[in-house]
Amino acid sequence: MNKLLIVTYYWPPAGGPGVQRWVKLSKYLSKLGYQCYVVTVDEQHASYPATDLSLQKDIDASIKVTKTKSFEVLKIFSSLFKKEKVPYAGIPDKNKMSFVGKVALYIRSNFFIPDARVGWNSYAIKACEEIISREKIDVVITTSPPHSTQLIGLALKQKFKNIKWIADLRDPWTDIYYYEKLSHTKRAKQKDLRLEKDVLEQADVVTVTSPITEKLYVSKIDKALSHKIKTITNGFDEDDFTSTGSSSNTFTIIFAGTINEQFGIESFVQAVKNTVAKHKNILLHFIGTADNYTKQLVEKELPANHKITAYVPHKELMAYLMQSQVLLLSIPKGNNQGTVPGKLFEYMATQKAIVCLSPQGGSAGEIIAECQAGKTFTHNATTEIENYLQELVQAFEAGKDISIQSTIYKKYARKELAKQYAAIIEELK
């Protein structure tokens, strides 16, 4: 039997989209005949943004999971400064941070490179070495963020010369949209860039989640190595959509996930406000984590037509999505054309119309167009967004079916993506 070792910080009971990629891929790789071993952090030692016990049902019974201790600077920070919130997604405006927050950001940026979860590495490396030696592992897969996990793969590749190493980078590393908001010194930034290049050059294969991100990483290495960088997008699991759910009588627009000022939804909110003036029965519903800026924005502009619900388990979120009429996807402003959030594919699987806010030429918009799953706009296209919403609301009020009829999205099913990953693994042998 083919044996794979998967190294991932995020694993159930951790919640969020970062968990789902490898819980789902390992599930279907197991069905394809691979024996999967997982090394992850023990939840008693981890610092997760959210937990989701419902994801445990997706762990295939054959998968052997090893959990280790970790030195978590984020936990230490939280215990020392209980009033300070650790930013898990994006970096807030420094002008809005407290003195303690600024100090913490400086420490995180310069003393914990590439990130604050690097304290897990020594424990994970030891566990991986034992499993590789005992089980005669052929292929190791490290997935990030946190990008410090890739340094585990780097260490294992240097010790075990015969293993094949796949570095799976779900997000950009030194090009992530909030990177310039970190408080790196020149020396720290140079070290981070060097580590990134070491991983890209020494991994046998690097997988990314969009073609634009693939081009980005190709530009960072010698052209002779460009063949090793491959795109395997995120996807959706058909098992999560066994029931259709019933739509609400209220025209409901849902945004799922973490949102902050950098997502640039001001024009969208204005478009909803203009639509509400003509059609009262509209609700903009945020499910997940919203920063104070977003909360204040919607409270001011849509006081009676918005709702904010904290993070909910994945199964419950799917039920919410199925009851909506429109789903909002926003790519952070700036040079983020390659960003393709994992939730896009679950959005498409609901067959609800998607409104996507994105920089021009973005991969997410290209996928939406390919799958005929909605429309994409620039962040400030108030009039165009309003016209599309008006069209959908009028059809909804007339009793028409406004769901998406195309089934092109099915090519992004997790079981199909697992086959693509299996093909990469077989090529390494």
PDB file of N, CA and C in Angstrom, residues 196-286:
ATOM      1  N   GLU A 196      11.329  31.164   2.137  1.00  0.00           N
ATOM      2  CA  GLU A 196      10.354  30.899   1.090  1.00  0.00           C
ATOM      3  C   GLU A 196      11.026  30.289  -0.137  1.00  0.00           C
ATOM      4  N   LYS A 197      12.140  30.881  -0.563  1.00  0.00           N
ATOM      5  CA  LYS A 197      12.843  30.383  -1.750  1.00  0.00           C
ATOM      6  C   LYS A 197      13.415  28.993  -1.512  1.00  0.00           C
ATOM      7  N   ASP A 198      13.936  28.745  -0.316  1.00  0.00           N
ATOM      8  CA  ASP A 198      14.466  27.415   0.010  1.00  0.00           C
ATOM      9  C   ASP A 198      13.392  26.341  -0.143  1.00  0.00           C
ATOM     10  N   VAL A 199      12.201  26.634   0.354  1.00  0.00           N
ATOM     11  CA  VAL A 199      11.088  25.672   0.250  1.00  0.00           C
ATOM     12  C   VAL A 199      10.718  25.455  -1.209  1.00  0.00           C
ATOM     13  N   LEU A 200      10.573  26.530  -1.963  1.00  0.00           N
ATOM     14  CA  LEU A 200      10.181  26.419  -3.372  1.00  0.00           C
ATOM     15  C   LEU A 200      11.206  25.620  -4.171  1.00  0.00           C
ATOM     16  N   GLU A 201      12.475  25.784  -3.860  1.00  0.00           N
ATOM     17  CA  GLU A 201      13.522  25.123  -4.646  1.00  0.00           C
ATOM     18  C   GLU A 201      13.781  23.688  -4.211  1.00  0.00           C
ATOM     19  N   GLN A 202      13.619  23.390  -2.934  1.00  0.00           N
ATOM     20  CA  GLN A 202      13.998  22.060  -2.442  1.00  0.00           C
ATOM     21  C   GLN A 202      12.848  21.061  -2.394  1.00  0.00           C
ATOM     22  N   ALA A 203      11.617  21.541  -2.395  1.00  0.00           N
ATOM     23  CA  ALA A 203      10.488  20.614  -2.468  1.00  0.00           C
ATOM     24  C   ALA A 203      10.487  19.948  -3.844  1.00  0.00           C
ATOM     25  N   ASP A 204      10.053  18.691  -3.906  1.00  0.00           N
ATOM     26  CA  ASP A 204       9.977  17.995  -5.190  1.00  0.00           C
ATOM     27  C   ASP A 204       8.814  18.514  -6.024  1.00  0.00           C
ATOM     28  N   VAL A 205       7.735  18.876  -5.348  1.00  0.00           N
ATOM     29  CA  VAL A 205       6.568  19.476  -6.001  1.00  0.00           C
ATOM     30  C   VAL A 205       6.014  20.539  -5.066  1.00  0.00           C
ATOM     31  N   VAL A 206       5.546  21.643  -5.637  1.00  0.00           N
ATOM     32  CA  VAL A 206       4.855  22.675  -4.871  1.00  0.00           C
ATOM     33  C   VAL A 206       3.447  22.799  -5.443  1.00  0.00           C
ATOM     34  N   THR A 207       2.436  22.585  -4.627  1.00  0.00           N
ATOM     35  CA  THR A 207       1.057  22.749  -5.095  1.00  0.00           C
ATOM     36  C   THR A 207       0.478  24.036  -4.531  1.00  0.00           C
ATOM     37  N   VAL A 208      -0.286  24.727  -5.369  1.00  0.00           N
ATOM     38  CA  VAL A 208      -0.931  25.981  -4.988  1.00  0.00           C
ATOM     39  C   VAL A 208      -2.392  25.925  -5.400  1.00  0.00           C
ATOM     40  N   THR A 209      -3.151  26.967  -5.049  1.00  0.00           N
ATOM     41  CA  THR A 209      -4.598  26.879  -5.231  1.00  0.00           C
ATOM     42  C   THR A 209      -5.162  27.702  -6.379  1.00  0.00           C
ATOM     43  N   SER A 210      -4.300  28.402  -7.137  1.00  0.00           N
ATOM     44  CA  SER A 210      -4.801  29.144  -8.294  1.00  0.00           C
ATOM     45  C   SER A 210      -3.688  29.316  -9.316  1.00  0.00           C
ATOM     46  N   PRO A 211      -4.051  29.456 -10.602  1.00  0.00           N
ATOM     47  CA  PRO A 211      -3.035  29.645 -11.646  1.00  0.00           C
ATOM     48  C   PRO A 211      -2.207  30.916 -11.454  1.00  0.00           C
ATOM     49  N   ILE A 212      -2.823  31.988 -10.946  1.00  0.00           N
ATOM     50  CA  ILE A 212      -2.076  33.230 -10.748  1.00  0.00           C
ATOM     51  C   ILE A 212      -1.045  33.057  -9.638  1.00  0.00           C
ATOM     52  N   THR A 213      -1.409  32.339  -8.572  1.00  0.00           N
ATOM     53  CA  THR A 213      -0.436  32.059  -7.509  1.00  0.00           C
ATOM     54  C   THR A 213       0.681  31.169  -8.040  1.00  0.00           C
ATOM     55  N   GLU A 214       0.334  30.254  -8.928  1.00  0.00           N
ATOM     56  CA  GLU A 214       1.357  29.409  -9.557  1.00  0.00           C
ATOM     57  C   GLU A 214       2.373  30.278 -10.307  1.00  0.00           C
ATOM     58  N   LYS A 215       1.895  31.248 -11.084  1.00  0.00           N
ATOM     59  CA  LYS A 215       2.788  32.151 -11.818  1.00  0.00           C
ATOM     60  C   LYS A 215       3.639  32.970 -10.853  1.00  0.00           C
ATOM     61  N   LEU A 216       3.038  33.383  -9.739  1.00  0.00           N
ATOM     62  CA  LEU A 216       3.771  34.163  -8.742  1.00  0.00           C
ATOM     63  C   LEU A 216       4.968  33.383  -8.219  1.00  0.00           C
ATOM     64  N   TYR A 217       4.742  32.127  -7.835  1.00  0.00           N
ATOM     65  CA  TYR A 217       5.831  31.322  -7.287  1.00  0.00           C
ATOM     66  C   TYR A 217       6.854  30.937  -8.358  1.00  0.00           C
ATOM     67  N   VAL A 218       6.396  30.710  -9.588  1.00  0.00           N
ATOM     68  CA  VAL A 218       7.319  30.409 -10.682  1.00  0.00           C
ATOM     69  C   VAL A 218       8.301  31.558 -10.871  1.00  0.00           C
ATOM     70  N   SER A 219       7.820  32.797 -10.678  1.00  0.00           N
ATOM     71  CA  SER A 219       8.682  33.973 -10.871  1.00  0.00           C
ATOM     72  C   SER A 219       9.770  34.087  -9.813  1.00  0.00           C
ATOM     73  N   LYS A 220       9.661  33.313  -8.730  1.00  0.00           N
ATOM     74  CA  LYS A 220      10.601  33.415  -7.619  1.00  0.00           C
ATOM     75  C   LYS A 220      11.740  32.404  -7.698  1.00  0.00           C
ATOM     76  N   ILE A 221      11.692  31.497  -8.670  1.00  0.00           N
ATOM     77  CA  ILE A 221      12.710  30.445  -8.751  1.00  0.00           C
ATOM     78  C   ILE A 221      13.285  30.365 -10.164  1.00  0.00           C
ATOM     79  N   ASP A 222      14.340  29.577 -10.306  1.00  0.00           N
ATOM     80  CA  ASP A 222      14.968  29.366 -11.606  1.00  0.00           C
ATOM     81  C   ASP A 222      13.961  28.741 -12.574  1.00  0.00           C
ATOM     82  N   LYS A 223      13.980  29.185 -13.823  1.00  0.00           N
ATOM     83  CA  LYS A 223      13.025  28.685 -14.815  1.00  0.00           C
ATOM     84  C   LYS A 223      13.094  27.170 -14.988  1.00  0.00           C
ATOM     85  N   ALA A 224      14.269  26.612 -14.759  1.00  0.00           N
ATOM     86  CA  ALA A 224      14.439  25.164 -14.920  1.00  0.00           C
ATOM     87  C   ALA A 224      13.631  24.376 -13.895  1.00  0.00           C
ATOM     88  N   LEU A 225      13.211  25.051 -12.812  1.00  0.00           N
ATOM     89  CA  LEU A 225      12.442  24.388 -11.756  1.00  0.00           C
ATOM     90  C   LEU A 225      10.946  24.669 -11.837  1.00  0.00           C
ATOM     91  N   SER A 226      10.533  25.478 -12.806  1.00  0.00           N
ATOM     92  CA  SER A 226       9.143  25.937 -12.859  1.00  0.00           C
ATOM     93  C   SER A 226       8.132  24.807 -13.030  1.00  0.00           C
ATOM     94  N   HIS A 227       8.578  23.690 -13.610  1.00  0.00           N
ATOM     95  CA  HIS A 227       7.663  22.571 -13.854  1.00  0.00           C
ATOM     96  C   HIS A 227       7.128  21.960 -12.565  1.00  0.00           C
ATOM     97  N   LYS A 228       7.835  22.174 -11.458  1.00  0.00           N
ATOM     98  CA  LYS A 228       7.449  21.519 -10.213  1.00  0.00           C
ATOM     99  C   LYS A 228       6.267  22.204  -9.519  1.00  0.00           C
ATOM    100  N   ILE A 229       5.911  23.418  -9.938  1.00  0.00           N
ATOM    101  CA  ILE A 229       4.812  24.148  -9.297  1.00  0.00           C
ATOM    102  C   ILE A 229       3.524  23.887 -10.061  1.00  0.00           C
ATOM    103  N   LYS A 230       2.527  23.358  -9.353  1.00  0.00           N
ATOM    104  CA  LYS A 230       1.288  22.911  -9.988  1.00  0.00           C
ATOM    105  C   LYS A 230       0.073  23.429  -9.210  1.00  0.00           C
ATOM    106  N   THR A 231      -1.002  23.661  -9.935  1.00  0.00           N
ATOM    107  CA  THR A 231      -2.236  24.145  -9.316  1.00  0.00           C
ATOM    108  C   THR A 231      -3.197  22.996  -9.047  1.00  0.00           C
ATOM    109  N   ILE A 232      -3.583  22.859  -7.777  1.00  0.00           N
ATOM    110  CA  ILE A 232      -4.708  21.999  -7.386  1.00  0.00           C
ATOM    111  C   ILE A 232      -5.635  22.910  -6.585  1.00  0.00           C
ATOM    112  N   THR A 233      -6.726  23.309  -7.164  1.00  0.00           N
ATOM    113  CA  THR A 233      -7.619  24.249  -6.482  1.00  0.00           C
ATOM    114  C   THR A 233      -8.248  23.612  -5.249  1.00  0.00           C
ATOM    115  N   ASN A 234      -8.881  24.432  -4.448  1.00  0.00           N
ATOM    116  CA  ASN A 234      -9.758  23.899  -3.417  1.00  0.00           C
ATOM    117  C   ASN A 234     -11.028  23.387  -4.076  1.00  0.00           C
ATOM    118  N   GLY A 235     -11.938  22.872  -3.292  1.00  0.00           N
ATOM    119  CA  GLY A 235     -13.138  22.310  -3.894  1.00  0.00           C
ATOM    120  C   GLY A 235     -14.253  22.152  -2.882  1.00  0.00           C
ATOM    121  N   PHE A 236     -15.229  21.324  -3.224  1.00  0.00           N
ATOM    122  CA  PHE A 236     -16.354  21.056  -2.336  1.00  0.00           C
ATOM    123  C   PHE A 236     -16.551  19.552  -2.227  1.00  0.00           C
ATOM    124  N   ASP A 237     -17.119  19.147  -1.129  1.00  0.00           N
ATOM    125  CA  ASP A 237     -17.375  17.730  -0.901  1.00  0.00           C
ATOM    126  C   ASP A 237     -18.854  17.461  -1.136  1.00  0.00           C
ATOM    127  N   GLU A 238     -19.137  16.610  -2.088  1.00  0.00           N
ATOM    128  CA  GLU A 238     -20.543  16.303  -2.413  1.00  0.00           C
ATOM    129  C   GLU A 238     -21.305  15.748  -1.211  1.00  0.00           C
ATOM    130  N   ASP A 239     -20.600  15.110  -0.292  1.00  0.00           N
ATOM    131  CA  ASP A 239     -21.268  14.563   0.893  1.00  0.00           C
ATOM    132  C   ASP A 239     -21.850  15.657   1.784  1.00  0.00           C
ATOM    133  N   ASP A 240     -21.371  16.898   1.632  1.00  0.00           N
ATOM    134  CA  ASP A 240     -21.884  18.013   2.439  1.00  0.00           C
ATOM    135  C   ASP A 240     -23.170  18.599   1.874  1.00  0.00           C
ATOM    136  N   PHE A 241     -23.591  18.111   0.708  1.00  0.00           N
ATOM    137  CA  PHE A 241     -24.758  18.694   0.044  1.00  0.00           C
ATOM    138  C   PHE A 241     -25.782  17.624  -0.305  1.00  0.00           C
ATOM    139  N   THR A 242     -26.071  16.796   0.680  1.00  0.00           N
ATOM    140  CA  THR A 242     -27.027  15.707   0.457  1.00  0.00           C
ATOM    141  C   THR A 242     -28.467  16.178   0.567  1.00  0.00           C
ATOM    142  N   SER A 243     -28.708  17.339   1.192  1.00  0.00           N
ATOM    143  CA  SER A 243     -30.065  17.885   1.280  1.00  0.00           C
ATOM    144  C   SER A 243     -30.070  19.281   0.681  1.00  0.00           C
ATOM    145  N   THR A 244     -31.189  19.668   0.090  1.00  0.00           N
ATOM    146  CA  THR A 244     -31.268  20.940  -0.622  1.00  0.00           C
ATOM    147  C   THR A 244     -31.617  22.105   0.289  1.00  0.00           C
ATOM    148  N   GLY A 245     -32.336  21.860   1.365  1.00  0.00           N
ATOM    149  CA  GLY A 245     -32.731  22.949   2.259  1.00  0.00           C
ATOM    150  C   GLY A 245     -33.863  23.758   1.646  1.00  0.00           C
ATOM    151  N   SER A 246     -34.459  24.616   2.432  1.00  0.00           N
ATOM    152  CA  SER A 246     -35.565  25.437   1.959  1.00  0.00           C
ATOM    153  C   SER A 246     -35.154  26.898   2.004  1.00  0.00           C
ATOM    154  N   SER A 247     -35.500  27.639   0.958  1.00  0.00           N
ATOM    155  CA  SER A 247     -35.118  29.038   0.882  1.00  0.00           C
ATOM    156  C   SER A 247     -35.971  29.886   1.810  1.00  0.00           C
ATOM    157  N   SER A 248     -35.389  30.973   2.286  1.00  0.00           N
ATOM    158  CA  SER A 248     -36.104  31.905   3.147  1.00  0.00           C
ATOM    159  C   SER A 248     -37.066  32.751   2.328  1.00  0.00           C
ATOM    160  N   ASN A 249     -38.122  33.238   2.960  1.00  0.00           N
ATOM    161  CA  ASN A 249     -39.045  34.167   2.298  1.00  0.00           C
ATOM    162  C   ASN A 249     -38.432  35.553   2.180  1.00  0.00           C
ATOM    163  N   THR A 250     -37.402  35.801   2.981  1.00  0.00           N
ATOM    164  CA  THR A 250     -36.664  37.057   2.900  1.00  0.00           C
ATOM    165  C   THR A 250     -35.526  36.892   1.904  1.00  0.00           C
ATOM    166  N   PHE A 251     -35.323  37.904   1.062  1.00  0.00           N
ATOM    167  CA  PHE A 251     -34.209  37.862   0.121  1.00  0.00           C
ATOM    168  C   PHE A 251     -32.925  38.025   0.926  1.00  0.00           C
ATOM    169  N   THR A 252     -32.219  36.916   1.113  1.00  0.00           N
ATOM    170  CA  THR A 252     -31.075  36.885   2.024  1.00  0.00           C
ATOM    171  C   THR A 252     -29.760  36.777   1.266  1.00  0.00           C
ATOM    172  N   ILE A 253     -28.849  37.692   1.602  1.00  0.00           N
ATOM    173  CA  ILE A 253     -27.488  37.685   1.055  1.00  0.00           C
ATOM    174  C   ILE A 253     -26.553  37.283   2.185  1.00  0.00           C
ATOM    175  N   ILE A 254     -25.746  36.254   1.975  1.00  0.00           N
ATOM    176  CA  ILE A 254     -24.855  35.766   3.036  1.00  0.00           C
ATOM    177  C   ILE A 254     -23.395  35.950   2.645  1.00  0.00           C
ATOM    178  N   PHE A 255     -22.621  36.434   3.600  1.00  0.00           N
ATOM    179  CA  PHE A 255     -21.156  36.393   3.517  1.00  0.00           C
ATOM    180  C   PHE A 255     -20.691  35.455   4.611  1.00  0.00           C
ATOM    181  N   ALA A 256     -19.914  34.435   4.257  1.00  0.00           N
ATOM    182  CA  ALA A 256     -19.419  33.467   5.238  1.00  0.00           C
ATOM    183  C   ALA A 256     -17.920  33.625   5.404  1.00  0.00           C
ATOM    184  N   GLY A 257     -17.459  33.642   6.661  1.00  0.00           N
ATOM    185  CA  GLY A 257     -16.024  33.695   6.919  1.00  0.00           C
ATOM    186  C   GLY A 257     -15.605  34.943   7.669  1.00  0.00           C
ATOM    187  N   THR A 258     -14.317  35.232   7.594  1.00  0.00           N
ATOM    188  CA  THR A 258     -13.747  36.398   8.268  1.00  0.00           C
ATOM    189  C   THR A 258     -13.756  37.593   7.330  1.00  0.00           C
ATOM    190  N   ILE A 259     -14.171  38.744   7.864  1.00  0.00           N
ATOM    191  CA  ILE A 259     -14.195  39.951   7.047  1.00  0.00           C
ATOM    192  C   ILE A 259     -13.670  41.122   7.862  1.00  0.00           C
ATOM    193  N   ASN A 260     -12.900  41.986   7.186  1.00  0.00           N
ATOM    194  CA  ASN A 260     -12.396  43.194   7.832  1.00  0.00           C
ATOM    195  C   ASN A 260     -12.329  44.326   6.814  1.00  0.00           C
ATOM    196  N   GLU A 261     -11.782  45.442   7.221  1.00  0.00           N
ATOM    197  CA  GLU A 261     -11.772  46.643   6.387  1.00  0.00           C
ATOM    198  C   GLU A 261     -11.096  46.424   5.049  1.00  0.00           C
ATOM    199  N   GLN A 262     -10.117  45.523   4.999  1.00  0.00           N
ATOM    200  CA  GLN A 262      -9.369  45.294   3.765  1.00  0.00           C
ATOM    201  C   GLN A 262     -10.178  44.601   2.672  1.00  0.00           C
ATOM    202  N   PHE A 263     -11.353  44.093   3.013  1.00  0.00           N
ATOM    203  CA  PHE A 263     -12.183  43.391   2.032  1.00  0.00           C
ATOM    204  C   PHE A 263     -12.998  44.358   1.175  1.00  0.00           C
ATOM    205  N   GLY A 264     -13.071  45.613   1.554  1.00  0.00           N
ATOM    206  CA  GLY A 264     -13.629  46.654   0.692  1.00  0.00           C
ATOM    207  C   GLY A 264     -15.075  46.456   0.277  1.00  0.00           C
ATOM    208  N   ILE A 265     -15.982  46.297   1.239  1.00  0.00           N
ATOM    209  CA  ILE A 265     -17.386  46.050   0.880  1.00  0.00           C
ATOM    210  C   ILE A 265     -18.246  47.310   0.940  1.00  0.00           C
ATOM    211  N   GLU A 266     -17.635  48.486   1.051  1.00  0.00           N
ATOM    212  CA  GLU A 266     -18.417  49.717   1.197  1.00  0.00           C
ATOM    213  C   GLU A 266     -19.401  49.931   0.044  1.00  0.00           C
ATOM    214  N   SER A 267     -18.935  49.771  -1.193  1.00  0.00           N
ATOM    215  CA  SER A 267     -19.805  49.979  -2.353  1.00  0.00           C
ATOM    216  C   SER A 267     -20.907  48.928  -2.412  1.00  0.00           C
ATOM    217  N   PHE A 268     -20.574  47.707  -2.011  1.00  0.00           N
ATOM    218  CA  PHE A 268     -21.595  46.662  -1.985  1.00  0.00           C
ATOM    219  C   PHE A 268     -22.687  47.014  -0.974  1.00  0.00           C
ATOM    220  N   VAL A 269     -22.291  47.454   0.200  1.00  0.00           N
ATOM    221  CA  VAL A 269     -23.264  47.844   1.221  1.00  0.00           C
ATOM    222  C   VAL A 269     -24.135  48.992   0.711  1.00  0.00           C
ATOM    223  N   GLN A 270     -23.528  49.942   0.007  1.00  0.00           N
ATOM    224  CA  GLN A 270     -24.307  51.043  -0.562  1.00  0.00           C
ATOM    225  C   GLN A 270     -25.297  50.523  -1.596  1.00  0.00           C
ATOM    226  N   ALA A 271     -24.872  49.564  -2.412  1.00  0.00           N
ATOM    227  CA  ALA A 271     -25.772  48.974  -3.411  1.00  0.00           C
ATOM    228  C   ALA A 271     -26.946  48.266  -2.746  1.00  0.00           C
ATOM    229  N   VAL A 272     -26.664  47.573  -1.646  1.00  0.00           N
ATOM    230  CA  VAL A 272     -27.753  46.911  -0.898  1.00  0.00           C
ATOM    231  C   VAL A 272     -28.688  47.962  -0.310  1.00  0.00           C
ATOM    232  N   LYS A 273     -28.117  49.018   0.229  1.00  0.00           N
ATOM    233  CA  LYS A 273     -28.927  50.099   0.811  1.00  0.00           C
ATOM    234  C   LYS A 273     -29.857  50.706  -0.239  1.00  0.00           C
ATOM    235  N   ASN A 274     -29.338  50.937  -1.439  1.00  0.00           N
ATOM    236  CA  ASN A 274     -30.160  51.495  -2.517  1.00  0.00           C
ATOM    237  C   ASN A 274     -31.267  50.531  -2.933  1.00  0.00           C
ATOM    238  N   THR A 275     -30.946  49.240  -2.907  1.00  0.00           N
ATOM    239  CA  THR A 275     -31.933  48.216  -3.269  1.00  0.00           C
ATOM    240  C   THR A 275     -33.006  48.103  -2.200  1.00  0.00           C
ATOM    241  N   VAL A 276     -32.612  48.229  -0.942  1.00  0.00           N
ATOM    242  CA  VAL A 276     -33.563  48.168   0.175  1.00  0.00           C
ATOM    243  C   VAL A 276     -34.589  49.295   0.063  1.00  0.00           C
ATOM    244  N   ALA A 277     -34.171  50.447  -0.446  1.00  0.00           N
ATOM    245  CA  ALA A 277     -35.086  51.582  -0.586  1.00  0.00           C
ATOM    246  C   ALA A 277     -36.259  51.249  -1.506  1.00  0.00           C
ATOM    247  N   LYS A 278     -36.054  50.287  -2.402  1.00  0.00           N
ATOM    248  CA  LYS A 278     -37.115  49.905  -3.346  1.00  0.00           C
ATOM    249  C   LYS A 278     -37.760  48.569  -2.992  1.00  0.00           C
ATOM    250  N   HIS A 279     -37.015  47.737  -2.268  1.00  0.00           N
ATOM    251  CA  HIS A 279     -37.506  46.402  -1.900  1.00  0.00           C
ATOM    252  C   HIS A 279     -37.135  46.170  -0.435  1.00  0.00           C
ATOM    253  N   LYS A 280     -38.078  46.270   0.453  1.00  0.00           N
ATOM    254  CA  LYS A 280     -37.780  46.287   1.891  1.00  0.00           C
ATOM    255  C   LYS A 280     -37.286  44.955   2.441  1.00  0.00           C
ATOM    256  N   ASN A 281     -37.779  43.862   1.871  1.00  0.00           N
ATOM    257  CA  ASN A 281     -37.584  42.540   2.476  1.00  0.00           C
ATOM    258  C   ASN A 281     -36.238  41.923   2.085  1.00  0.00           C
ATOM    259  N   ILE A 282     -35.153  42.563   2.531  1.00  0.00           N
ATOM    260  CA  ILE A 282     -33.789  42.135   2.179  1.00  0.00           C
ATOM    261  C   ILE A 282     -32.950  42.066   3.452  1.00  0.00           C
ATOM    262  N   LEU A 283     -32.125  41.036   3.555  1.00  0.00           N
ATOM    263  CA  LEU A 283     -31.249  40.859   4.717  1.00  0.00           C
ATOM    264  C   LEU A 283     -29.831  40.557   4.260  1.00  0.00           C
ATOM    265  N   LEU A 284     -28.868  41.320   4.774  1.00  0.00           N
ATOM    266  CA  LEU A 284     -27.449  41.037   4.555  1.00  0.00           C
ATOM    267  C   LEU A 284     -26.923  40.367   5.826  1.00  0.00           C
ATOM    268  N   HIS A 285     -26.519  39.110   5.706  1.00  0.00           N
ATOM    269  CA  HIS A 285     -26.186  38.283   6.862  1.00  0.00           C
ATOM    270  C   HIS A 285     -24.712  37.879   6.815  1.00  0.00           C
ATOM    271  N   PHE A 286     -23.943  38.267   7.827  1.00  0.00           N
ATOM    272  CA  PHE A 286     -22.545  37.866   7.950  1.00  0.00           C
ATOM    273  C   PHE A 286     -22.451  36.712   8.943  1.00  0.00           C
TER     274      PHE A 286
END
